[in-house]
mmCIF file of N, CA and C in Angstrom:
data_model
loop_
_atom_site.group_PDB
_atom_site.id
_atom_site.type_symbol
_atom_site.label_atom_id
_atom_site.label_comp_id
_atom_site.label_asym_id
_atom_site.label_seq_id
_atom_site.Cartn_x
_atom_site.Cartn_y
_atom_site.Cartn_z
ATOM 1 N N ILE A 1 25.087 9.566 -20.519
ATOM 2 C CA ILE A 1 24.881 10.541 -19.312
ATOM 3 C C ILE A 1 24.737 9.835 -18.007
ATOM 4 N N ILE A 2 25.374 10.077 -17.225
ATOM 5 C CA ILE A 2 25.466 9.431 -15.828
ATOM 6 C C ILE A 2 24.922 10.420 -14.868
ATOM 7 N N GLY A 3 23.882 9.803 -14.117
ATOM 8 C CA GLY A 3 23.191 10.301 -13.201
ATOM 9 C C GLY A 3 22.176 11.570 -13.250
ATOM 10 N N SER A 4 21.741 11.482 -14.584
ATOM 11 C CA SER A 4 20.575 12.153 -15.035
ATOM 12 C C SER A 4 19.423 11.588 -14.464
ATOM 13 N N GLU A 5 18.411 12.584 -14.019
ATOM 14 C CA GLU A 5 17.138 11.941 -13.146
ATOM 15 C C GLU A 5 16.238 13.015 -13.728
ATOM 16 N N THR A 6 14.955 12.326 -13.525
ATOM 17 C CA THR A 6 13.713 13.058 -13.853
ATOM 18 C C THR A 6 12.414 12.514 -13.169
ATOM 19 N N VAL A 7 11.367 13.079 -13.146
ATOM 20 C CA VAL A 7 10.184 12.706 -12.587
ATOM 21 C C VAL A 7 9.070 12.195 -13.587
ATOM 22 N N THR A 8 8.500 11.066 -13.370
ATOM 23 C CA THR A 8 7.415 10.646 -14.261
ATOM 24 C C THR A 8 6.252 11.613 -14.183
ATOM 25 N N GLY A 9 5.472 11.636 -15.269
ATOM 26 C CA GLY A 9 4.201 12.205 -15.371
ATOM 27 C C GLY A 9 3.085 11.296 -14.518
ATOM 28 N N THR A 10 1.873 11.881 -14.587
ATOM 29 C CA THR A 10 0.769 10.871 -13.855
ATOM 30 C C THR A 10 0.582 9.732 -14.812
ATOM 31 N N ASN A 11 1.095 9.572 -16.008
ATOM 32 C CA ASN A 11 0.946 8.320 -16.685
ATOM 33 C C ASN A 11 2.197 7.403 -16.426
ATOM 34 N N GLY A 12 3.190 7.700 -15.580
ATOM 35 C CA GLY A 12 4.143 6.953 -15.261
ATOM 36 C C GLY A 12 5.087 6.903 -16.504
ATOM 37 N N ILE A 13 5.347 7.822 -17.375
ATOM 38 C CA ILE A 13 6.172 7.883 -18.420
ATOM 39 C C ILE A 13 7.324 9.102 -18.129
ATOM 40 N N ALA A 14 8.633 8.692 -18.347
ATOM 41 C CA ALA A 14 9.653 9.539 -18.158
ATOM 42 C C ALA A 14 10.225 9.701 -19.504
ATOM 43 N N SER A 15 10.970 10.852 -19.700
ATOM 44 C CA SER A 15 11.570 11.215 -20.986
ATOM 45 C C SER A 15 13.047 11.621 -20.738
ATOM 46 N N PHE A 16 13.876 11.076 -21.558
ATOM 47 C CA PHE A 16 15.398 11.723 -21.558
ATOM 48 C C PHE A 16 15.639 12.128 -23.066
ATOM 49 N N PRO A 17 15.372 13.406 -23.322
ATOM 50 C CA PRO A 17 15.589 13.720 -24.931
ATOM 51 C C PRO A 17 17.084 13.873 -25.175
ATOM 52 N N ARG A 18 17.231 13.486 -26.543
ATOM 53 C CA ARG A 18 18.803 13.820 -27.059
ATOM 54 C C ARG A 18 19.851 12.896 -26.280
ATOM 55 N N LEU A 19 19.724 11.727 -26.136
ATOM 56 C CA LEU A 19 20.694 10.892 -25.537
ATOM 57 C C LEU A 19 21.631 10.565 -26.674
ATOM 58 N N GLU A 20 22.923 10.501 -26.393
ATOM 59 C CA GLU A 20 23.768 9.804 -27.298
ATOM 60 C C GLU A 20 23.613 8.421 -27.302
ATOM 61 N N ALA A 21 24.054 7.825 -28.606
ATOM 62 C CA ALA A 21 23.974 6.456 -28.766
ATOM 63 C C ALA A 21 25.021 5.818 -27.614
ATOM 64 N N GLY A 22 24.398 4.508 -27.401
ATOM 65 C CA GLY A 22 25.250 3.753 -26.362
ATOM 66 C C GLY A 22 24.416 2.814 -25.414
ATOM 67 N N GLY A 23 24.942 2.269 -24.492
ATOM 68 C CA GLY A 23 24.348 1.478 -23.404
ATOM 69 C C GLY A 23 23.853 2.232 -22.344
ATOM 70 N N TYR A 24 22.653 1.691 -21.868
ATOM 71 C CA TYR A 24 22.196 2.717 -20.693
ATOM 72 C C TYR A 24 21.299 1.695 -19.813
ATOM 73 N N PHE A 25 20.990 2.056 -18.617
ATOM 74 C CA PHE A 25 20.084 1.383 -17.658
ATOM 75 C C PHE A 25 19.317 2.401 -17.206
ATOM 76 N N VAL A 26 18.067 2.034 -16.708
ATOM 77 C CA VAL A 26 16.970 2.708 -15.848
ATOM 78 C C VAL A 26 17.191 2.350 -14.549
ATOM 79 N N PHE A 27 17.023 3.286 -13.714
ATOM 80 C CA PHE A 27 16.728 2.960 -11.877
ATOM 81 C C PHE A 27 15.458 3.802 -11.905
ATOM 82 N N ALA A 28 14.515 3.314 -11.298
ATOM 83 C CA ALA A 28 13.220 3.805 -10.726
ATOM 84 C C ALA A 28 12.984 3.502 -9.110
ATOM 85 N N PHE A 29 12.440 4.599 -8.676
ATOM 86 C CA PHE A 29 12.179 4.471 -7.389
ATOM 87 C C PHE A 29 10.878 5.168 -6.673
ATOM 88 N N LYS A 30 9.983 4.482 -6.071
ATOM 89 C CA LYS A 30 8.857 5.413 -5.661
ATOM 90 C C LYS A 30 8.496 4.990 -4.283
ATOM 91 N N PRO A 31 8.699 6.038 -3.429
ATOM 92 C CA PRO A 31 8.437 5.751 -1.895
ATOM 93 C C PRO A 31 7.175 5.041 -1.477
ATOM 94 N N GLY A 32 7.235 3.951 -0.630
ATOM 95 C CA GLY A 32 6.142 3.212 -0.327
ATOM 96 C C GLY A 32 5.912 2.085 -1.533
ATOM 97 N N PHE A 33 6.483 2.083 -2.644
ATOM 98 C CA PHE A 33 6.306 0.903 -3.478
ATOM 99 C C PHE A 33 7.618 0.259 -3.782
ATOM 100 N N GLY A 34 8.613 0.838 -3.842
ATOM 101 C CA GLY A 34 9.906 -0.023 -4.195
ATOM 102 C C GLY A 34 10.703 0.661 -5.228
ATOM 103 N N GLU A 35 11.823 -0.192 -5.711
ATOM 104 C CA GLU A 35 12.540 0.269 -6.717
ATOM 105 C C GLU A 35 12.949 -0.876 -7.637
ATOM 106 N N LYS A 36 13.451 -0.555 -8.853
ATOM 107 C CA LYS A 36 13.815 -1.514 -9.963
ATOM 108 C C LYS A 36 14.780 -0.852 -10.750
ATOM 109 N N THR A 37 15.757 -1.617 -11.282
ATOM 110 C CA THR A 37 16.819 -1.312 -12.224
ATOM 111 C C THR A 37 16.701 -2.267 -13.525
ATOM 112 N N SER A 38 16.727 -1.744 -14.516
ATOM 113 C CA SER A 38 16.711 -2.298 -15.743
ATOM 114 C C SER A 38 18.106 -2.982 -16.099
ATOM 115 N N ASN A 39 17.916 -3.904 -16.954
ATOM 116 C CA ASN A 39 19.162 -4.380 -17.686
ATOM 117 C C ASN A 39 19.743 -3.502 -18.663
ATOM 118 N N ILE A 40 20.917 -3.447 -18.843
ATOM 119 C CA ILE A 40 21.540 -2.445 -19.918
ATOM 120 C C ILE A 40 20.886 -2.734 -21.246
ATOM 121 N N PHE A 41 20.589 -1.515 -21.960
ATOM 122 C CA PHE A 41 20.122 -1.648 -23.235
ATOM 123 C C PHE A 41 20.746 -0.475 -23.923
ATOM 124 N N ASP A 42 20.666 -0.688 -25.532
ATOM 125 C CA ASP A 42 21.294 0.191 -26.221
ATOM 126 C C ASP A 42 20.180 1.248 -26.899
ATOM 127 N N ILE A 43 20.849 2.570 -27.098
ATOM 128 C CA ILE A 43 19.901 3.543 -27.402
ATOM 129 C C ILE A 43 20.388 3.751 -28.887
ATOM 130 N N LYS A 44 19.649 3.820 -29.804
ATOM 131 C CA LYS A 44 19.924 3.980 -31.145
ATOM 132 C C LYS A 44 19.736 5.403 -31.726
ATOM 133 N N PRO A 45 20.600 6.115 -32.476
ATOM 134 C CA PRO A 45 20.160 7.541 -32.653
ATOM 135 C C PRO A 45 19.104 7.734 -33.738
ATOM 136 N N ARG A 46 18.721 8.885 -33.415
ATOM 137 C CA ARG A 46 17.504 9.474 -34.368
ATOM 138 C C ARG A 46 16.086 8.558 -34.450
ATOM 139 N N GLN A 47 15.996 7.919 -33.330
ATOM 140 C CA GLN A 47 14.800 7.205 -33.169
ATOM 141 C C GLN A 47 14.243 7.200 -31.875
ATOM 142 N N GLU A 48 12.864 6.895 -31.853
ATOM 143 C CA GLU A 48 12.235 6.801 -30.273
ATOM 144 C C GLU A 48 12.931 5.474 -29.875
ATOM 145 N N ASN A 49 13.329 5.421 -28.574
ATOM 146 C CA ASN A 49 13.735 4.221 -27.870
ATOM 147 C C ASN A 49 12.881 4.287 -26.713
ATOM 148 N N ARG A 50 12.598 3.097 -26.467
ATOM 149 C CA ARG A 50 11.537 2.769 -25.203
ATOM 150 C C ARG A 50 12.079 1.733 -24.290
ATOM 151 N N GLN A 51 11.916 1.902 -23.029
ATOM 152 C CA GLN A 51 12.613 0.931 -21.839
ATOM 153 C C GLN A 51 11.513 0.751 -20.835
ATOM 154 N N GLU A 52 10.634 -0.224 -21.023
ATOM 155 C CA GLU A 52 9.450 -0.548 -19.871
ATOM 156 C C GLU A 52 10.246 -0.992 -18.418
ATOM 157 N N LEU A 53 9.706 -0.441 -17.283
ATOM 158 C CA LEU A 53 10.201 -0.820 -16.171
ATOM 159 C C LEU A 53 8.855 -0.999 -15.265
ATOM 160 N N VAL A 54 8.760 -1.974 -14.536
ATOM 161 C CA VAL A 54 7.575 -2.252 -13.712
ATOM 162 C C VAL A 54 8.112 -2.143 -12.442
ATOM 163 N N ILE A 55 7.641 -1.467 -11.416
ATOM 164 C CA ILE A 55 7.922 -1.394 -9.990
ATOM 165 C C ILE A 55 7.078 -2.262 -9.285
ATOM 166 N N PRO A 56 7.631 -3.093 -8.392
ATOM 167 C CA PRO A 56 6.683 -3.850 -7.425
ATOM 168 C C PRO A 56 5.857 -2.984 -6.531
ATOM 169 N N ILE A 57 4.734 -3.304 -6.231
ATOM 170 C CA ILE A 57 4.113 -2.480 -5.038
ATOM 171 C C ILE A 57 4.421 -3.091 -3.798
ATOM 172 N N GLY A 58 4.840 -2.344 -2.883
ATOM 173 C CA GLY A 58 5.145 -2.615 -1.649
ATOM 174 C C GLY A 58 3.934 -2.863 -0.641
ATOM 175 N N SER A 59 4.336 -3.203 0.458
ATOM 176 C CA SER A 59 3.304 -3.117 1.484
ATOM 177 C C SER A 59 3.632 -2.895 2.925
ATOM 178 N N GLY A 60 2.753 -2.651 3.713
ATOM 179 C CA GLY A 60 2.991 -2.454 5.023
ATOM 180 C C GLY A 60 2.272 -3.096 5.928
ATOM 181 N N SER A 61 2.563 -3.280 7.359
ATOM 182 C CA SER A 61 1.530 -3.987 8.089
ATOM 183 C C SER A 61 0.898 -2.988 8.930
ATOM 184 N N VAL A 62 -0.334 -3.353 9.203
ATOM 185 C CA VAL A 62 -1.259 -2.359 10.191
ATOM 186 C C VAL A 62 -1.612 -3.322 11.274
ATOM 187 N N GLN A 63 -1.520 -2.832 12.541
ATOM 188 C CA GLN A 63 -1.936 -3.788 13.684
ATOM 189 C C GLN A 63 -3.109 -2.941 14.068
ATOM 190 N N VAL A 64 -4.366 -3.939 14.330
ATOM 191 C CA VAL A 64 -5.504 -3.459 14.647
ATOM 192 C C VAL A 64 -5.598 -3.885 16.149
ATOM 193 N N SER A 65 -5.896 -3.042 17.072
ATOM 194 C CA SER A 65 -6.140 -3.496 18.652
ATOM 195 C C SER A 65 -7.619 -3.237 18.848
ATOM 196 N N VAL A 66 -8.216 -4.335 19.196
ATOM 197 C CA VAL A 66 -9.726 -4.045 19.487
ATOM 198 C C VAL A 66 -9.878 -4.186 21.088
ATOM 199 N N SER A 67 -10.655 -3.145 21.572
ATOM 200 C CA SER A 67 -10.873 -3.071 23.120
ATOM 201 C C SER A 67 -12.351 -2.775 23.480
ATOM 202 N N ASP A 68 -12.717 -3.183 24.589
ATOM 203 C CA ASP A 68 -13.803 -2.824 25.049
ATOM 204 C C ASP A 68 -14.005 -1.349 25.665
ATOM 205 N N GLU A 69 -15.205 -0.996 26.027
ATOM 206 C CA GLU A 69 -15.315 0.180 26.840
ATOM 207 C C GLU A 69 -14.419 0.507 28.043
ATOM 208 N N GLU A 70 -14.083 -0.619 28.832
ATOM 209 C CA GLU A 70 -13.143 -0.500 29.941
ATOM 210 C C GLU A 70 -11.894 -0.621 29.380
ATOM 211 N N GLN A 71 -11.397 -0.681 28.009
ATOM 212 C CA GLN A 71 -10.173 -0.689 27.557
ATOM 213 C C GLN A 71 -9.565 -2.121 27.628
ATOM 214 N N GLN A 72 -10.220 -2.909 28.001
ATOM 215 C CA GLN A 72 -9.959 -4.476 28.061
ATOM 216 C C GLN A 72 -10.013 -5.167 26.489
ATOM 217 N N PRO A 73 -8.996 -5.959 26.186
ATOM 218 C CA PRO A 73 -8.815 -6.530 24.860
ATOM 219 C C PRO A 73 -10.226 -7.375 24.583
ATOM 220 N N VAL A 74 -10.356 -7.371 23.414
ATOM 221 C CA VAL A 74 -11.740 -8.085 22.843
ATOM 222 C C VAL A 74 -11.044 -9.239 21.873
ATOM 223 N N ALA A 75 -10.947 -10.610 22.563
ATOM 224 C CA ALA A 75 -10.598 -11.652 21.815
ATOM 225 C C ALA A 75 -11.948 -12.141 20.849
ATOM 226 N N GLY A 76 -11.249 -12.470 19.610
ATOM 227 C CA GLY A 76 -12.295 -13.257 18.758
ATOM 228 C C GLY A 76 -13.163 -12.139 18.047
ATOM 229 N N ALA A 77 -12.793 -10.914 18.104
ATOM 230 C CA ALA A 77 -13.705 -9.807 17.473
ATOM 231 C C ALA A 77 -13.405 -10.063 15.980
ATOM 232 N N THR A 78 -14.485 -10.105 15.013
ATOM 233 C CA THR A 78 -14.308 -10.161 13.499
ATOM 234 C C THR A 78 -14.015 -8.922 13.129
ATOM 235 N N ILE A 79 -12.849 -8.700 12.175
ATOM 236 C CA ILE A 79 -12.265 -7.458 11.561
ATOM 237 C C ILE A 79 -12.282 -7.814 10.111
ATOM 238 N N SER A 80 -12.745 -6.719 9.570
ATOM 239 C CA SER A 80 -13.085 -6.638 8.099
ATOM 240 C C SER A 80 -12.074 -5.448 7.519
ATOM 241 N N VAL A 81 -11.513 -5.619 6.480
ATOM 242 C CA VAL A 81 -10.616 -4.614 5.783
ATOM 243 C C VAL A 81 -11.594 -4.158 4.592
ATOM 244 N N ILE A 82 -11.642 -2.868 4.630
ATOM 245 C CA ILE A 82 -12.635 -2.237 3.594
ATOM 246 C C ILE A 82 -11.705 -1.196 2.795
ATOM 247 N N ASP A 83 -11.854 -1.460 1.531
ATOM 248 C CA ASP A 83 -11.261 -0.277 0.552
ATOM 249 C C ASP A 83 -11.813 0.896 0.336
ATOM 250 N N ALA A 84 -11.185 1.973 1.022
ATOM 251 C CA ALA A 84 -11.791 3.332 1.069
ATOM 252 C C ALA A 84 -12.373 4.041 -0.032
ATOM 253 N N PHE A 85 -11.895 3.602 -1.183
ATOM 254 C CA PHE A 85 -12.235 4.098 -2.434
ATOM 255 C C PHE A 85 -13.366 3.275 -2.925
ATOM 256 N N THR A 86 -13.475 1.863 -2.876
ATOM 257 C CA THR A 86 -14.615 1.273 -3.519
ATOM 258 C C THR A 86 -15.745 1.139 -2.435
ATOM 259 N N GLY A 87 -15.472 0.856 -1.284
ATOM 260 C CA GLY A 87 -16.420 0.455 -0.217
ATOM 261 C C GLY A 87 -16.398 -1.013 -0.044
ATOM 262 N N GLU A 88 -15.659 -1.743 -0.746
ATOM 263 C CA GLU A 88 -15.719 -3.259 -1.108
ATOM 264 C C GLU A 88 -14.565 -3.875 0.035
ATOM 265 N N LYS A 89 -14.875 -5.116 0.574
ATOM 266 C CA LYS A 89 -14.191 -5.727 1.351
ATOM 267 C C LYS A 89 -12.913 -6.204 0.484
ATOM 268 N N THR A 90 -11.749 -6.262 1.284
ATOM 269 C CA THR A 90 -10.622 -6.742 0.486
ATOM 270 C C THR A 90 -10.321 -8.114 1.490
ATOM 271 N N GLY A 91 -10.317 -9.037 0.898
ATOM 272 C CA GLY A 91 -9.949 -10.374 1.585
ATOM 273 C C GLY A 91 -10.916 -10.733 2.502
ATOM 274 N N GLN A 92 -10.485 -11.810 3.237
ATOM 275 C CA GLN A 92 -11.460 -12.573 4.250
ATOM 276 C C GLN A 92 -11.529 -11.984 5.646
ATOM 277 N N ASP A 93 -12.236 -11.813 6.273
ATOM 278 C CA ASP A 93 -12.754 -11.411 7.570
ATOM 279 C C ASP A 93 -11.657 -12.288 8.269
ATOM 280 N N GLN A 94 -11.001 -11.508 9.396
ATOM 281 C CA GLN A 94 -10.110 -12.142 10.318
ATOM 282 C C GLN A 94 -10.328 -11.821 11.701
ATOM 283 N N LEU A 95 -10.017 -12.801 12.789
ATOM 284 C CA LEU A 95 -10.472 -12.588 14.214
ATOM 285 C C LEU A 95 -9.370 -12.079 14.990
ATOM 286 N N SER A 96 -9.574 -11.081 15.960
ATOM 287 C CA SER A 96 -8.546 -10.663 16.882
ATOM 288 C C SER A 96 -8.068 -11.805 17.787
ATOM 289 N N ASP A 97 -6.831 -11.878 18.353
ATOM 290 C CA ASP A 97 -6.425 -12.803 18.999
ATOM 291 C C ASP A 97 -6.593 -12.463 20.782
ATOM 292 N N ALA A 98 -6.052 -13.299 21.449
ATOM 293 C CA ALA A 98 -6.536 -13.033 22.834
ATOM 294 C C ALA A 98 -6.109 -11.820 23.494
ATOM 295 N N ARG A 99 -5.125 -11.034 22.703
ATOM 296 C CA ARG A 99 -4.803 -9.843 23.275
ATOM 297 C C ARG A 99 -5.694 -8.606 22.527
ATOM 298 N N GLY A 100 -6.374 -9.232 21.721
ATOM 299 C CA GLY A 100 -7.366 -8.365 20.933
ATOM 300 C C GLY A 100 -6.653 -7.593 19.672
ATOM 301 N N ILE A 101 -5.663 -8.377 19.273
ATOM 302 C CA ILE A 101 -4.913 -7.646 18.139
ATOM 303 C C ILE A 101 -4.890 -8.645 17.046
ATOM 304 N N LYS A 102 -4.876 -8.034 15.990
ATOM 305 C CA LYS A 102 -4.727 -8.729 14.440
ATOM 306 C C LYS A 102 -3.884 -7.850 13.611
ATOM 307 N N GLU A 103 -2.982 -8.408 12.962
ATOM 308 C CA GLU A 103 -2.039 -7.582 12.028
ATOM 309 C C GLU A 103 -2.334 -7.988 10.445
ATOM 310 N N PHE A 104 -2.489 -7.072 9.726
ATOM 311 C CA PHE A 104 -2.932 -7.133 8.297
ATOM 312 C C PHE A 104 -1.659 -6.401 7.574
ATOM 313 N N GLN A 105 -1.298 -7.174 6.300
ATOM 314 C CA GLN A 105 -0.450 -6.609 5.306
ATOM 315 C C GLN A 105 -1.463 -5.854 4.374
ATOM 316 N N ILE A 106 -1.100 -4.701 4.125
ATOM 317 C CA ILE A 106 -1.982 -3.754 3.238
ATOM 318 C C ILE A 106 -0.797 -3.161 1.977
ATOM 319 N N ARG A 107 -1.351 -3.416 0.916
ATOM 320 C CA ARG A 107 -0.471 -2.734 -0.328
ATOM 321 C C ARG A 107 -0.240 -1.290 0.009
ATOM 322 N N ALA A 108 0.739 -0.791 -0.363
ATOM 323 C CA ALA A 108 1.093 0.572 -0.306
ATOM 324 C C ALA A 108 0.216 1.574 -1.049
ATOM 325 N N ASP A 109 -0.444 0.910 -2.162
ATOM 326 C CA ASP A 109 -1.161 1.875 -3.093
ATOM 327 C C ASP A 109 -2.515 1.899 -2.443
ATOM 328 N N LYS A 110 -3.001 1.303 -1.568
ATOM 329 C CA LYS A 110 -4.427 1.259 -0.982
ATOM 330 C C LYS A 110 -4.728 2.114 0.199
ATOM 331 N N ARG A 111 -5.765 2.643 0.187
ATOM 332 C CA ARG A 111 -6.311 3.258 1.538
ATOM 333 C C ARG A 111 -7.531 2.515 2.015
ATOM 334 N N VAL A 112 -7.247 1.936 2.936
ATOM 335 C CA VAL A 112 -8.283 1.183 3.814
ATOM 336 C C VAL A 112 -8.888 1.466 5.020
ATOM 337 N N TYR A 113 -10.052 1.205 5.606
ATOM 338 C CA TYR A 113 -10.462 1.338 7.024
ATOM 339 C C TYR A 113 -10.777 -0.035 7.506
ATOM 340 N N PHE A 114 -11.163 -0.164 8.769
ATOM 341 C CA PHE A 114 -11.345 -1.580 9.353
ATOM 342 C C PHE A 114 -12.443 -1.421 10.095
ATOM 343 N N VAL A 115 -13.230 -2.406 10.127
ATOM 344 C CA VAL A 115 -14.727 -2.664 10.820
ATOM 345 C C VAL A 115 -14.360 -3.634 11.726
ATOM 346 N N ALA A 116 -14.641 -3.508 13.150
ATOM 347 C CA ALA A 116 -14.757 -4.516 13.948
ATOM 348 C C ALA A 116 -15.904 -4.837 14.527
ATOM 349 N N LYS A 117 -16.282 -6.268 14.857
ATOM 350 C CA LYS A 117 -17.597 -6.525 15.398
ATOM 351 C C LYS A 117 -17.309 -7.539 16.372
ATOM 352 N N GLY A 118 -17.619 -7.260 17.698
ATOM 353 C CA GLY A 118 -17.559 -8.370 18.733
ATOM 354 C C GLY A 118 -19.007 -8.973 19.112
ATOM 355 N N THR A 119 -18.940 -9.977 19.975
ATOM 356 C CA THR A 119 -20.197 -10.500 20.471
ATOM 357 C C THR A 119 -20.722 -9.355 21.470
ATOM 358 N N ASN A 120 -21.986 -9.195 21.148
ATOM 359 C CA ASN A 120 -22.602 -8.158 21.996
ATOM 360 C C ASN A 120 -22.232 -6.891 21.868
ATOM 361 N N SER A 121 -21.761 -6.414 20.766
ATOM 362 C CA SER A 121 -21.241 -4.932 20.659
ATOM 363 C C SER A 121 -21.621 -4.553 19.177
ATOM 364 N N LEU A 122 -21.526 -3.251 19.007
ATOM 365 C CA LEU A 122 -21.789 -2.639 17.903
ATOM 366 C C LEU A 122 -20.614 -2.704 16.963
ATOM 367 N N PRO A 123 -20.573 -2.608 15.578
ATOM 368 C CA PRO A 123 -19.589 -2.649 14.879
ATOM 369 C C PRO A 123 -18.895 -1.175 15.059
ATOM 370 N N THR A 124 -17.573 -1.266 14.896
ATOM 371 C CA THR A 124 -16.728 -0.104 15.338
ATOM 372 C C THR A 124 -15.996 0.075 14.075
ATOM 373 N N THR A 125 -15.762 1.202 13.497
ATOM 374 C CA THR A 125 -14.973 1.583 12.402
ATOM 375 C C THR A 125 -13.761 2.636 12.474
ATOM 376 N N THR A 126 -12.639 2.295 11.877
ATOM 377 C CA THR A 126 -11.654 3.192 11.978
ATOM 378 C C THR A 126 -11.737 4.384 10.988
ATOM 379 N N SER A 127 -10.784 5.317 11.083
ATOM 380 C CA SER A 127 -10.640 6.358 10.096
ATOM 381 C C SER A 127 -9.806 5.654 8.889
ATOM 382 N N PRO A 128 -10.112 6.006 7.641
ATOM 383 C CA PRO A 128 -9.101 5.463 6.401
ATOM 384 C C PRO A 128 -7.717 5.624 6.831
ATOM 385 N N VAL A 129 -6.796 4.597 6.356
ATOM 386 C CA VAL A 129 -5.249 4.634 6.581
ATOM 387 C C VAL A 129 -4.816 4.082 5.352
ATOM 388 N N SER A 130 -3.461 4.646 5.041
ATOM 389 C CA SER A 130 -2.688 4.091 4.125
ATOM 390 C C SER A 130 -1.483 3.432 4.617
ATOM 391 N N ALA A 131 -1.118 2.241 4.461
ATOM 392 C CA ALA A 131 0.114 1.585 5.022
ATOM 393 C C ALA A 131 1.302 2.233 3.953
ATOM 394 N N SER A 132 2.288 2.230 4.781
ATOM 395 C CA SER A 132 3.517 2.700 4.183
ATOM 396 C C SER A 132 4.442 1.477 4.459
ATOM 397 N N LEU A 133 5.766 1.390 3.884
ATOM 398 C CA LEU A 133 6.450 0.401 4.149
ATOM 399 C C LEU A 133 6.855 0.754 5.621
ATOM 400 N N GLY A 134 6.638 -0.401 6.615
ATOM 401 C CA GLY A 134 7.005 -0.464 7.855
ATOM 402 C C GLY A 134 5.614 -0.776 8.553
ATOM 403 N N SER A 135 5.268 -0.187 9.686
ATOM 404 C CA SER A 135 3.793 -0.667 10.283
ATOM 405 C C SER A 135 3.525 0.462 11.206
ATOM 406 N N MET A 136 2.148 0.259 11.333
ATOM 407 C CA MET A 136 1.321 1.365 12.017
ATOM 408 C C MET A 136 0.186 0.694 12.967
ATOM 409 N N ALA A 137 -0.413 1.262 13.704
ATOM 410 C CA ALA A 137 -1.483 0.715 14.535
ATOM 411 C C ALA A 137 -2.623 1.446 14.445
ATOM 412 N N ALA A 138 -3.694 0.823 14.473
ATOM 413 C CA ALA A 138 -5.227 1.344 14.575
ATOM 414 C C ALA A 138 -5.839 0.683 15.754
ATOM 415 N N LYS A 139 -6.498 1.526 16.628
ATOM 416 C CA LYS A 139 -7.147 1.065 17.728
ATOM 417 C C LYS A 139 -8.862 1.295 17.528
ATOM 418 N N LEU A 140 -9.407 0.088 17.964
ATOM 419 C CA LEU A 140 -10.921 0.179 17.846
ATOM 420 C C LEU A 140 -11.725 -0.126 19.132
ATOM 421 N N PRO A 141 -11.918 0.879 19.791
ATOM 422 C CA PRO A 141 -12.672 0.762 20.945
ATOM 423 C C PRO A 141 -14.046 0.583 20.721
ATOM 424 N N MET A 142 -14.751 -0.590 21.340
ATOM 425 C CA MET A 142 -16.097 -1.100 20.927
ATOM 426 C C MET A 142 -16.996 -0.464 22.109
ATOM 427 N N ARG A 143 -18.173 -0.526 21.817
ATOM 428 C CA ARG A 143 -19.217 0.015 22.694
ATOM 429 C C ARG A 143 -20.349 -1.193 22.677
ATOM 430 N N ALA A 144 -20.947 -1.484 23.668
ATOM 431 C CA ALA A 144 -21.827 -2.605 23.851
ATOM 432 C C ALA A 144 -22.952 -2.361 23.118
ATOM 433 N N ALA A 145 -23.508 -3.278 22.593
ATOM 434 C CA ALA A 145 -24.832 -3.173 21.870
ATOM 435 C C ALA A 145 -26.122 -3.197 22.918
ATOM 436 N N ALA A 146 -27.168 -2.337 22.313
ATOM 437 C CA ALA A 146 -28.204 -2.328 23.231
ATOM 438 C C ALA A 146 -28.985 -3.656 22.916
ATOM 439 N N THR A 147 -29.671 -4.244 24.106
ATOM 440 C CA THR A 147 -30.486 -5.220 24.099
ATOM 441 C C THR A 147 -31.846 -4.859 24.320
ATOM 442 N N ALA A 148 -32.818 -5.432 23.647
ATOM 443 C CA ALA A 148 -34.307 -5.193 23.478
ATOM 444 C C ALA A 148 -34.837 -5.971 24.658
#
């Protein structure tokens, strides 16, 4: 069969019933993750034939921009990446550069949010985002912390 296609179930399994014996290959694609093509393999008649294909998980970049109440960049703000599902930090904290910017590579299968903390400011949190292949930006306007 040339050009036959199907969609996997939630378990990632696709089925092509009643194939004729012969050589085949599998091509799989998932937006935001990537694609993969198998080597050619033989289908044997009257038995279950399996071919496993693992698609690499892609990533995208998210540029975080930290600014103060006057919309001025905040250099040296500590930025944490938090998994929106587990609430746990993913990786090490990073610092914004002199322009108040830091870029992060985020796996396409993750939904995260960012928390930034500058000197004398309250922590600021973004809404959760998912990185697609490509890039996006998240802005974190900070407010000054109250002093006692």
